[in-house]
CSV table of C-alpha atoms and ligand atoms in Angstrom, one decimal:
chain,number,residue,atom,x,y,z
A,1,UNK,CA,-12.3,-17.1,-24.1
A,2,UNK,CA,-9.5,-14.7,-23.3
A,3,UNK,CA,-6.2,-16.5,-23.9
A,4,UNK,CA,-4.5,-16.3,-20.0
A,5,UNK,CA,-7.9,-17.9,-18.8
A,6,UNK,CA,-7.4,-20.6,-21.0
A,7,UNK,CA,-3.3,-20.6,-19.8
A,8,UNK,CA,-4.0,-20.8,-16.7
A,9,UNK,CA,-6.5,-23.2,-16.7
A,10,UNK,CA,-4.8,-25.7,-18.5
A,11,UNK,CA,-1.1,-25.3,-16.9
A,12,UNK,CA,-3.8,-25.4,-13.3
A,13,UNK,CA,-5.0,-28.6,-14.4
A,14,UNK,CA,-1.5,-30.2,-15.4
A,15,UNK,CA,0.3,-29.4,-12.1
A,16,UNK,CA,-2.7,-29.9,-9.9
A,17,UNK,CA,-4.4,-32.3,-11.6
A,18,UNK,CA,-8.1,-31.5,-11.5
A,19,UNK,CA,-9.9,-28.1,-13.0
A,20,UNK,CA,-9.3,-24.7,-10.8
A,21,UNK,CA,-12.0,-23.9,-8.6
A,22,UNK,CA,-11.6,-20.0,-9.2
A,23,UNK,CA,-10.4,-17.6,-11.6
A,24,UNK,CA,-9.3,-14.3,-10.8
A,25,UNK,CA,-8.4,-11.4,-12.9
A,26,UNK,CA,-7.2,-7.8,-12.0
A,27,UNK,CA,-5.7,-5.2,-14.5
A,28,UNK,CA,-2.5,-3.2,-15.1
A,29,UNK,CA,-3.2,0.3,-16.2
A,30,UNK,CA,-2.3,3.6,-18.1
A,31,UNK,CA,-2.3,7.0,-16.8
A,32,UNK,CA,-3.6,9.7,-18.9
A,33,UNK,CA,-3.2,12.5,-17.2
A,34,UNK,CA,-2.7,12.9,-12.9
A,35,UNK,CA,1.3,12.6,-13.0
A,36,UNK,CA,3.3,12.2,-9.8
A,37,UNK,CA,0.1,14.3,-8.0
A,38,UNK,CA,-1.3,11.1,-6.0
A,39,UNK,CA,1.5,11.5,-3.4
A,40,UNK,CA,0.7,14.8,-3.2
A,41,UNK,CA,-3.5,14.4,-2.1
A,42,UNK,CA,-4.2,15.5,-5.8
A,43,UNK,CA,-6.2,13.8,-8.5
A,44,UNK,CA,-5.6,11.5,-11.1
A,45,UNK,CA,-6.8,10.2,-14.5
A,46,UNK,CA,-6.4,6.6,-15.2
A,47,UNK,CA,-7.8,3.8,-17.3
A,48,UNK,CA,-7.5,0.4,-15.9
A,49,UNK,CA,-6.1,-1.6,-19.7
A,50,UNK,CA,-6.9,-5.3,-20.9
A,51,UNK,CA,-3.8,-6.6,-19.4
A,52,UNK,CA,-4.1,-8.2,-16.6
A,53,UNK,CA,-2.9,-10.8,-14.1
A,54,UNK,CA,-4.5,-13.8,-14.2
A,55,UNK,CA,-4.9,-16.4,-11.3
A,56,UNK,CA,-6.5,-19.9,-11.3
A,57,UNK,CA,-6.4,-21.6,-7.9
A,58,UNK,CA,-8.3,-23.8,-5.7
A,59,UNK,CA,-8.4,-24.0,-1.6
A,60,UNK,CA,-5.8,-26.6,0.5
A,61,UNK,CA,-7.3,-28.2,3.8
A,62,UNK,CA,-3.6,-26.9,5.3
A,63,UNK,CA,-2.2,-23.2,5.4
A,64,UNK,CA,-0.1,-23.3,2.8
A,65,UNK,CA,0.0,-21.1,-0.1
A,66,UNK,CA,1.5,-22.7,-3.2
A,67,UNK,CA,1.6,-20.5,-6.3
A,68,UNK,CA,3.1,-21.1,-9.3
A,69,UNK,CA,4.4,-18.2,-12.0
A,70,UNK,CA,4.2,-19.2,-15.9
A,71,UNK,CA,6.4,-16.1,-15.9
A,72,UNK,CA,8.6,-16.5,-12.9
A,73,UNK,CA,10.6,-20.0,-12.3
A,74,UNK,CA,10.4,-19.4,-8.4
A,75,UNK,CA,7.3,-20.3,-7.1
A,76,UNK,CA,5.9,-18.7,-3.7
A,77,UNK,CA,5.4,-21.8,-1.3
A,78,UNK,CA,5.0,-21.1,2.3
A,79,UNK,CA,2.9,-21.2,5.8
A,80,UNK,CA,0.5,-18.2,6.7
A,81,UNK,CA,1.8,-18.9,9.8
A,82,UNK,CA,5.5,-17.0,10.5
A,83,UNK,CA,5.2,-15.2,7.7
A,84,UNK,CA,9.4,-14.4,6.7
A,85,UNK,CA,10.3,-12.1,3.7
A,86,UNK,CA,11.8,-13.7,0.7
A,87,UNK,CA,12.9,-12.1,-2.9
A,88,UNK,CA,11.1,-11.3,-6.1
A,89,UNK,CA,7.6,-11.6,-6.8
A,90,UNK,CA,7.1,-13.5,-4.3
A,91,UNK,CA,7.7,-11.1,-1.5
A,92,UNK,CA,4.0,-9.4,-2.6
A,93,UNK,CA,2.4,-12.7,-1.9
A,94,UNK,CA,3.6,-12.6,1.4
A,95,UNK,CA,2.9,-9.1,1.8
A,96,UNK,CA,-0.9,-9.0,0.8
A,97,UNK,CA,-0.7,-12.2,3.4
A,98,UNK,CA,0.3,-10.4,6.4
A,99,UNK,CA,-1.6,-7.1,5.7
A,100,UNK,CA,-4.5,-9.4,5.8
A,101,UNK,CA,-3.9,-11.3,9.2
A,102,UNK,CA,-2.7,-7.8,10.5
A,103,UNK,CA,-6.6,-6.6,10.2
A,104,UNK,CA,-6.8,-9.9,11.8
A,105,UNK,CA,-8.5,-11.8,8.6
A,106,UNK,CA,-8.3,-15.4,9.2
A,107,UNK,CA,-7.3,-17.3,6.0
A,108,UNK,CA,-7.0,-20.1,4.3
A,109,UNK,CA,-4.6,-22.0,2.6
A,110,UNK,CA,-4.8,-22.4,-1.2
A,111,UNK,CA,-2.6,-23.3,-4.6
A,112,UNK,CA,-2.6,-21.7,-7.8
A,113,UNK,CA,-0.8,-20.9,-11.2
A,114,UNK,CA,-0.7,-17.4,-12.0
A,115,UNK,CA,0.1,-15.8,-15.7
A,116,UNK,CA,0.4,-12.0,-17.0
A,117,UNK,CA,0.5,-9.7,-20.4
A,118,UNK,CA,1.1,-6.6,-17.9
A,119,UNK,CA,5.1,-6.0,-18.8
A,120,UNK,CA,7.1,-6.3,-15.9
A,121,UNK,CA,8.6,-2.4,-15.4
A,122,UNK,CA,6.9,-0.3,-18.0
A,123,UNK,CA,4.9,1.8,-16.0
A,124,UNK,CA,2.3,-0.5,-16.5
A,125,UNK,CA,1.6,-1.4,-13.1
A,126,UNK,CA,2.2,-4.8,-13.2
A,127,UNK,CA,2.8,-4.5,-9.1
A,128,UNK,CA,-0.1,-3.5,-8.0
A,129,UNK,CA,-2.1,-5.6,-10.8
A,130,UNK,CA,-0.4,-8.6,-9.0
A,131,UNK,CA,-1.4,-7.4,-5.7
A,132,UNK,CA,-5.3,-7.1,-6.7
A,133,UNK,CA,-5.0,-10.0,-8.0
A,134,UNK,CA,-4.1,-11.3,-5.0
A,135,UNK,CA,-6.2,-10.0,-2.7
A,136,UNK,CA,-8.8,-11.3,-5.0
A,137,UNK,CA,-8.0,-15.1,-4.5
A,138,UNK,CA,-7.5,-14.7,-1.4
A,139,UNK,CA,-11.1,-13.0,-1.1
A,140,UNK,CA,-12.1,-16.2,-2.8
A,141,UNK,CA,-11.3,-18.7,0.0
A,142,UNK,CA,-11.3,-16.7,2.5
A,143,UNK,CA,-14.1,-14.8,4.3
A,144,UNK,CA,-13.9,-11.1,4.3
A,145,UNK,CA,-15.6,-8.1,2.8
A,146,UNK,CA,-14.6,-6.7,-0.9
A,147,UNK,CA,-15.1,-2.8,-0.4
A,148,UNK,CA,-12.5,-1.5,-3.6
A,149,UNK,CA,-11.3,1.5,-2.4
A,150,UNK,CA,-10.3,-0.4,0.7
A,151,UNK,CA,-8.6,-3.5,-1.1
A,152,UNK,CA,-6.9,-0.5,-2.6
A,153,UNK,CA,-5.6,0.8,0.6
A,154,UNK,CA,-4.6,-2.8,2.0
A,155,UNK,CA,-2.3,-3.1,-1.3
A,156,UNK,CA,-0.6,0.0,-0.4
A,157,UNK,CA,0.1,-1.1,2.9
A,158,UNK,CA,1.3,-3.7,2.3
A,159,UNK,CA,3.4,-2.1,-0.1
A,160,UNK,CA,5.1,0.2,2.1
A,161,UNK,CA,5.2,-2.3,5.4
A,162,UNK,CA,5.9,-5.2,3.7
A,163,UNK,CA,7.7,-4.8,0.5
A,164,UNK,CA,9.2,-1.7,1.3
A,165,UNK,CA,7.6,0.8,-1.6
A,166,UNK,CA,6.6,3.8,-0.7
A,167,UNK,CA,4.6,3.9,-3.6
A,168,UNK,CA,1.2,6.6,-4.2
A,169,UNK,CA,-2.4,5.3,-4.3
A,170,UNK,CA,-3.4,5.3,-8.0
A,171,UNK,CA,-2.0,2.1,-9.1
A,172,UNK,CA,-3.7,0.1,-6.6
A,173,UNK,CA,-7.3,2.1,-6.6
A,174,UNK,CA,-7.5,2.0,-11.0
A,175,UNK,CA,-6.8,-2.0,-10.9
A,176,UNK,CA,-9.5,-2.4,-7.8
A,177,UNK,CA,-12.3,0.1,-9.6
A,178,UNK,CA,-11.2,0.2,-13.1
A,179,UNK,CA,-14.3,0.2,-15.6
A,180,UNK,CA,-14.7,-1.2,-19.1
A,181,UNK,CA,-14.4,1.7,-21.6
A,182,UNK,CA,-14.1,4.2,-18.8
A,183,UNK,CA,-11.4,6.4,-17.2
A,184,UNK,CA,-11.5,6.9,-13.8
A,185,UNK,CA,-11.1,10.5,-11.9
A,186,UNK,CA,-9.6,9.9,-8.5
A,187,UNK,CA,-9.5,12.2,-5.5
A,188,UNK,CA,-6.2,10.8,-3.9
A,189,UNK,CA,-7.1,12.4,-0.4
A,190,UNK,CA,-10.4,11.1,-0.1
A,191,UNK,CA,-10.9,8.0,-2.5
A,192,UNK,CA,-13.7,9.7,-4.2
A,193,UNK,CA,-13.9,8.6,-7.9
A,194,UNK,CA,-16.1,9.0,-10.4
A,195,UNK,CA,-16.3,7.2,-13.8
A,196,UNK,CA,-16.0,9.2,-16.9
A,197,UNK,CA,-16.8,7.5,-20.4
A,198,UNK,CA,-14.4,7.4,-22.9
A,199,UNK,CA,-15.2,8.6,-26.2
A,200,UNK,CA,-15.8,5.5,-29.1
A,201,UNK,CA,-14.0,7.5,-31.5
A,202,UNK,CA,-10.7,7.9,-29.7
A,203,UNK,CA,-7.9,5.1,-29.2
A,204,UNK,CA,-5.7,5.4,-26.1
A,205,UNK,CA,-2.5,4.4,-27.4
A,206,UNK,CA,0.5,2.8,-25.3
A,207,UNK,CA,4.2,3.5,-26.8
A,208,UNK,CA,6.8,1.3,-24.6
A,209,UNK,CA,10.3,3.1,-25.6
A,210,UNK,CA,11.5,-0.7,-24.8
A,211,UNK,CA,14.0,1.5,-22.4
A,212,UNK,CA,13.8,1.0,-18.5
A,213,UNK,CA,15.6,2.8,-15.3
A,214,UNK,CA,17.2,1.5,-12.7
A,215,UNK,CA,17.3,4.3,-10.5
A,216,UNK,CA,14.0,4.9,-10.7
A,217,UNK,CA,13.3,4.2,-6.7
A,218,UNK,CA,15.8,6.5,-5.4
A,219,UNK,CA,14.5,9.6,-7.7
A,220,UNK,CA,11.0,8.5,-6.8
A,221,UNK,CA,11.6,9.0,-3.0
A,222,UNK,CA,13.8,12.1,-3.9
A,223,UNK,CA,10.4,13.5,-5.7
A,224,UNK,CA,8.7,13.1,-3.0
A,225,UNK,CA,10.7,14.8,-0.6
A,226,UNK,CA,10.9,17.6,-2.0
A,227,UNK,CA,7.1,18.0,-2.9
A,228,UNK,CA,7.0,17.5,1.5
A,229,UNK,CA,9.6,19.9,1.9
A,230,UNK,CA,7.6,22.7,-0.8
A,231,UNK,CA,4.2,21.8,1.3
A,232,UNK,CA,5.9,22.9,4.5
A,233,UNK,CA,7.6,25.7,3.4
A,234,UNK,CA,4.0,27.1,2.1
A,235,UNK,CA,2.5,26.0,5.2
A,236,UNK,CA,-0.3,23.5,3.5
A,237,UNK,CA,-0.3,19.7,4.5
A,238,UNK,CA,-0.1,18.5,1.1
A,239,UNK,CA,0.8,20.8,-2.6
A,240,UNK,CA,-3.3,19.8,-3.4
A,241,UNK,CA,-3.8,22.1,-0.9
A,242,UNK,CA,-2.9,25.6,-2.7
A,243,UNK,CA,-3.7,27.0,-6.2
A,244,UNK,CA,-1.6,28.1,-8.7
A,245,UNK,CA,-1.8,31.8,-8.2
A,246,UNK,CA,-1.6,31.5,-4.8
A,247,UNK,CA,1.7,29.4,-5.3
A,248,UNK,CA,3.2,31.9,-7.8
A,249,UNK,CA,2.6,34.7,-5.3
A,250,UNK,CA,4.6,33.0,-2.6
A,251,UNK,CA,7.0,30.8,-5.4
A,252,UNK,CA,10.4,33.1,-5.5
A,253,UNK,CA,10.7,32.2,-2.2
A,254,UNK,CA,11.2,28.7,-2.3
A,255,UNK,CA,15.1,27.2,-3.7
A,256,UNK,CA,14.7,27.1,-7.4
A,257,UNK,CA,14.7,23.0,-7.7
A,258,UNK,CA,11.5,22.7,-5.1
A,259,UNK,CA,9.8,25.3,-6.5
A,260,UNK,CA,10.1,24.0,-9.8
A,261,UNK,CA,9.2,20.5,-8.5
A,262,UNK,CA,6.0,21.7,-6.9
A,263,UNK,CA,4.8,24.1,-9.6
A,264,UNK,CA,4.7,21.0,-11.9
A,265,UNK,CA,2.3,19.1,-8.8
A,266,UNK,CA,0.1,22.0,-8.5
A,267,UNK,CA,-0.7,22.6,-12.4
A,268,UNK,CA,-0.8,19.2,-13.0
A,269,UNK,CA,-3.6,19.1,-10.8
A,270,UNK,CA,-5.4,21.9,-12.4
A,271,UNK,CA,-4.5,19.9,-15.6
A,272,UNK,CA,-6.1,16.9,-14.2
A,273,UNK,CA,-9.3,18.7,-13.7
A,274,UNK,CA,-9.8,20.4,-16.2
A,275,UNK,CA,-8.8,17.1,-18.6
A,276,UNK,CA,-12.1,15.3,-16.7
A,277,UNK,CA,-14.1,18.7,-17.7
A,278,UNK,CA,-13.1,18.1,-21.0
A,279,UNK,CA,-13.9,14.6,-21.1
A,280,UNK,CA,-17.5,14.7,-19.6
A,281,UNK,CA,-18.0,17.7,-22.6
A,282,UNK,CA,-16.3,14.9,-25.0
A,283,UNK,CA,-13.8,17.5,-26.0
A,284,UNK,CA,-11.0,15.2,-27.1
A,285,UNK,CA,-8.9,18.3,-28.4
A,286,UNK,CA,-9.1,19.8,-24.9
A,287,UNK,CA,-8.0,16.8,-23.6
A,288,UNK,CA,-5.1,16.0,-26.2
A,289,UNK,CA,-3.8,19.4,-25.1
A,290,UNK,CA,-3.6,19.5,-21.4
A,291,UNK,CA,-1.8,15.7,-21.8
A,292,UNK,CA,0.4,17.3,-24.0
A,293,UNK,CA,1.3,20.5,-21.5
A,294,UNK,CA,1.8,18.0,-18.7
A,295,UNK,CA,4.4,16.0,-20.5
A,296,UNK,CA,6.1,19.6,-20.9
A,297,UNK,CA,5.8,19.9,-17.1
A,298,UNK,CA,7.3,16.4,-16.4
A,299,UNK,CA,10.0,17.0,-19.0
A,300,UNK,CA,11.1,20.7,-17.9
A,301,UNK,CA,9.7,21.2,-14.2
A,302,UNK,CA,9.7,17.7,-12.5
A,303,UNK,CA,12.2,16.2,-14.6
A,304,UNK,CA,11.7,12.7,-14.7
A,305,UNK,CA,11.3,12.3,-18.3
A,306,UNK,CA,14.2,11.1,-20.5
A,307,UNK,CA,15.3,11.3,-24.1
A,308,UNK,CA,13.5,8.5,-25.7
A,309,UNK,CA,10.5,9.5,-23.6
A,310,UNK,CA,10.2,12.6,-25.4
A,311,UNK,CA,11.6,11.4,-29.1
A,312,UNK,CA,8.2,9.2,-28.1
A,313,UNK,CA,5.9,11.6,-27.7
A,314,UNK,CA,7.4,14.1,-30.7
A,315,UNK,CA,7.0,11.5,-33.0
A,316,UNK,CA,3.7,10.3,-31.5
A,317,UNK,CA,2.3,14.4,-32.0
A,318,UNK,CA,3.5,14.4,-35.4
A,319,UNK,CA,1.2,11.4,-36.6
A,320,UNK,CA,-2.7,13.0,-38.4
A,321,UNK,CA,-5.4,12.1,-36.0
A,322,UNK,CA,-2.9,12.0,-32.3
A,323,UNK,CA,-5.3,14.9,-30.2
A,324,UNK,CA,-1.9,14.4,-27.1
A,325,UNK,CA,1.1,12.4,-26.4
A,326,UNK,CA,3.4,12.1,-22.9
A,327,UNK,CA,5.0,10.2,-20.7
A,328,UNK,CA,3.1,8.2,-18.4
A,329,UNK,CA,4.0,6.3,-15.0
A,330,UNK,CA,6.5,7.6,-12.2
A,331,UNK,CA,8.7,8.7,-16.0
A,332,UNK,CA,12.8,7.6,-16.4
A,333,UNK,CA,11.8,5.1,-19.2
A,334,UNK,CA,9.1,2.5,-19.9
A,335,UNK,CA,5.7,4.4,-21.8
A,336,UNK,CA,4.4,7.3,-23.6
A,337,UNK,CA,0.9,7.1,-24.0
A,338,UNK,CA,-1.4,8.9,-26.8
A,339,UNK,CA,-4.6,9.6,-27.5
A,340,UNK,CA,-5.5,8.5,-31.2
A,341,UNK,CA,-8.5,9.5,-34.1
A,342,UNK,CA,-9.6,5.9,-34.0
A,343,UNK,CA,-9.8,6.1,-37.7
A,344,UNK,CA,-6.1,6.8,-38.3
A,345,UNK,CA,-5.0,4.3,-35.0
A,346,UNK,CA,-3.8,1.5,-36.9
A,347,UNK,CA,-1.4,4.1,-39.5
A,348,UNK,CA,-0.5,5.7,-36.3
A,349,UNK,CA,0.6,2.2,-34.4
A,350,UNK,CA,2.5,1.5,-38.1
A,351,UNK,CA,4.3,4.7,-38.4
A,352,UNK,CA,5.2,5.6,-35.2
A,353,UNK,CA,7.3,2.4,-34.3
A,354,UNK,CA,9.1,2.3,-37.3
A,355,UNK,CA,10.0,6.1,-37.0
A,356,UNK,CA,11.0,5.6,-33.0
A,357,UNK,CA,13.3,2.9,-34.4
A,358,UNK,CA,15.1,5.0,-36.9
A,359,UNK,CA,15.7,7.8,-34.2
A,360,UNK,CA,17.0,5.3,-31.4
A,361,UNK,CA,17.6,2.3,-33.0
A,362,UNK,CA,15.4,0.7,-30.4
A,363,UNK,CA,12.2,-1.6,-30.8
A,364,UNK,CA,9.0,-0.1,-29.0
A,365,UNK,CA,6.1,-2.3,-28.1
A,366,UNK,CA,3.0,-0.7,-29.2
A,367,UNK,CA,-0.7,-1.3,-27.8
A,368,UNK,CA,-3.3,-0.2,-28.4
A,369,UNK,CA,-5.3,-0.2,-24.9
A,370,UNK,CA,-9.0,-0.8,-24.1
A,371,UNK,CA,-10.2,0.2,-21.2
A,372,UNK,CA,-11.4,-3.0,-18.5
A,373,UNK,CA,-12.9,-4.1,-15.8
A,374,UNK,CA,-11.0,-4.1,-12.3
A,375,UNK,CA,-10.1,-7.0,-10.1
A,376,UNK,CA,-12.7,-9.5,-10.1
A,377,UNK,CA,-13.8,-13.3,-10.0
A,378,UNK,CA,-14.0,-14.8,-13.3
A,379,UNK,CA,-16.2,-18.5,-13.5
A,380,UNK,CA,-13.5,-21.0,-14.1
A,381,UNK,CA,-17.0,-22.1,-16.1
A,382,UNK,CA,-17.4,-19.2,-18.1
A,383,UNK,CA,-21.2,-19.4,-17.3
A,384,UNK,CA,-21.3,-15.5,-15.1
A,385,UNK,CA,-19.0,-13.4,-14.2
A,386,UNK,CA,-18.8,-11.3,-10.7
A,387,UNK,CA,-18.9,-7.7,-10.7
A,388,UNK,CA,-18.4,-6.0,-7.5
A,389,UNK,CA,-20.5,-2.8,-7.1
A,390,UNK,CA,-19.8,-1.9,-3.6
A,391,UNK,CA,-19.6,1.3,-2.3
A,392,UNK,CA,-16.2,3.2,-2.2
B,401,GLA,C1,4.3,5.3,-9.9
B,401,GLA,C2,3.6,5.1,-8.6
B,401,GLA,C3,2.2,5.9,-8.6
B,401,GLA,C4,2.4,7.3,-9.0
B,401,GLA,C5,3.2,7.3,-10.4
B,401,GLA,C6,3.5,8.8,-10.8
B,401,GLA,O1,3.5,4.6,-10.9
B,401,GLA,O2,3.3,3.8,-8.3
B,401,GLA,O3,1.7,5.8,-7.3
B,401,GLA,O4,3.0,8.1,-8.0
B,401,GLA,O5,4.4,6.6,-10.3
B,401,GLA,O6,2.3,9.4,-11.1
């Protein structure tokens, strides 16, 4: 029995007195190739990891919702009805509450205690694991359909009307649709996906630089206005929309920052493509490559890499058996992630920290990731579990 589960169960049992009537799980995720393209319609390579946000909960008679953090000493206690904002964590509860009643969802009340192993500001996710999660209990008690891709969109909203992140669509779609031991291909402008199975010889490796940026909002939204502003000066509606030698035909023209900016969008998507080629022919040393030119793109053209980032991934690409190493996430700190020989992965984890810590004098968190399931209802009695297949 996974470890959270057991967590959760127990610290539901102590405050509520009685056993959880559901248990829901929904993952935080890696990014191996797709970089800062979902905000641009592109595509996108992730694997949804085994860490995850756990929630055991059971439904109230009233409409209140009551959930307790073993992370977080604030709980999130209020009234579906008059929904207000608050601060924190709890401002996503409230959040995936009103985007709900604004598709005019009637729910319920419930209470809960909620756990995590996703690392809060990695690049992990952990946001839009907790929103999934979310969605997911209230999905429980609650009575409303559970198409992914549209949970997916509902997060986002929320995101962006609530919260008030403009973030992209990846995070959100990889915790809904993740797979165990598969990466998912996502077309950002359509919600397409389609599953692609990870070689059993390879480890996907995640290197936490134990570094994190503050600013990373404000360079975020700065990204993204400028990919707008390249779009509309090469008359597309979004950089998906235009190749790469129909971009360096027209480039010179653009200012030498957004043309830089958009020439890392626009061959990171051929990247992205060609990475899903490569894995669907099982070429791992394709693959290895194109993660490897895309961190060079994020480094030198998009520049939202930093310096530990990229000690990180040179010392990751030095280890035998690493196929590719870069940054992963929206960049500025938090992971690298590489792709591992699963036969050298546990010298790799071994070397690799100790040699990051020599060059920084910092202490990286090292995991090696599996890929899992998305959001889902786990039995509080461990007798099934529910996997949702449903159309995206
Ligand atoms: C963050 C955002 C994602 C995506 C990445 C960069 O993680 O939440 O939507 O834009 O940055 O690829």
């Amino acid at each position: 029995m996974s470890e959270l589960r057991e967590r959760v169960t127990q610290a539901f049992s102590a405050r509520f007195g009685g056993p959880p009537e559901q248990i829901v799980r929904a993952p935080g995720r890696v990014n191996l190739i797709g970089e800062h393209t979902d905000y641009n319609d592109g595509f996108v390579l992730p694997m949804a990891i085994n860490r995850a946000i756990w929630i055991a909960l059971r439904p109230r008679s009233d409409r209140r919702i009551l959930l307790h953090s073993l992370g977080f000493d604030q709980p999130a206690d209020f009234s579906l009805d008059g929904l207000t904002h608050s601060r924190g964590w709890t401002e996503y509860t409230r959040g995936i509450a009103w985007i709900l009643q604004q598709q005019g969802i009637a729910l319920s009340g419930w209470e809960g205690v909620l756990a995590s192993d996703v690392p809060v500001g990695a690049g992990l996710s952990s946001s839009a694991a907790l929103e999934l999660a979310l969605l997911r209990a209230f999905w429980t008690v609650s009575d409303f359909e559970w198409n992914q891709a549209h949970m997916a969109q509902l997060a986002q909203r929320a995101d962006h009307g609530w919260v008030g992140i403009q973030s992209g669509i990846m995070d959100q779609m990889i915790s809904a649709l993740g797979r165990e031991n598969h990466a998912l291909l996502i077309d950002c402008r359509s919600l397409e996906v389609e599953l692609l199975p990870l070689n059993k010889e390879i480890r996907v490796i995640v290197l936490d630089t134990a570094t994190r940026r503050g600013l990373v909002d404000s360079a975020y939204n700065e990204r993204v206005a400028q990919c707008r502003a390249a779009a509309s000066f090469l008359g597309v509606p979004a950089l998906r929309d235009i190749r790469l030698d129909a971009f360096n035909a027209k480039a010179e023209k653009l200012d030498e920052i957004i043309r830089r900016r958009a020439r890392h969008v626009i061959s990171e998507n051929e990247r992205t493509l060609q990475a899903a080629s490569a894995l669907r022919r099982g070429d791992v040393r394709a693959f290895g490559q194109l993660m490897n030119a895309s961190h060079e793109s994020l480094r030198d053209d998009y520049e939202v890499s930093s310096r530990e980032l990229n000690t990180m991934v040179e010392i990751a690409r030095q280890r035998e058996g690493c196929y590719g190493a870069r940054m992963t996430g929206a960049g500025f700190g938090g992971c690298a992630v590489a792709l591992v020989d699963a036969a050298t992965s546990v010298n790799f984890v071994n070397t690799v920290g100790e040699a990051y810590t020599q060059a920084t004098g910092l202490q990286p968190n090292i995991y090696i990731c599996q890929a899992s399931d998305g959001a889902k209802v786990v039995s509080p009695n461990q007798v099934s579990e529910i996997y949702e297949t449903s159309e995206v």
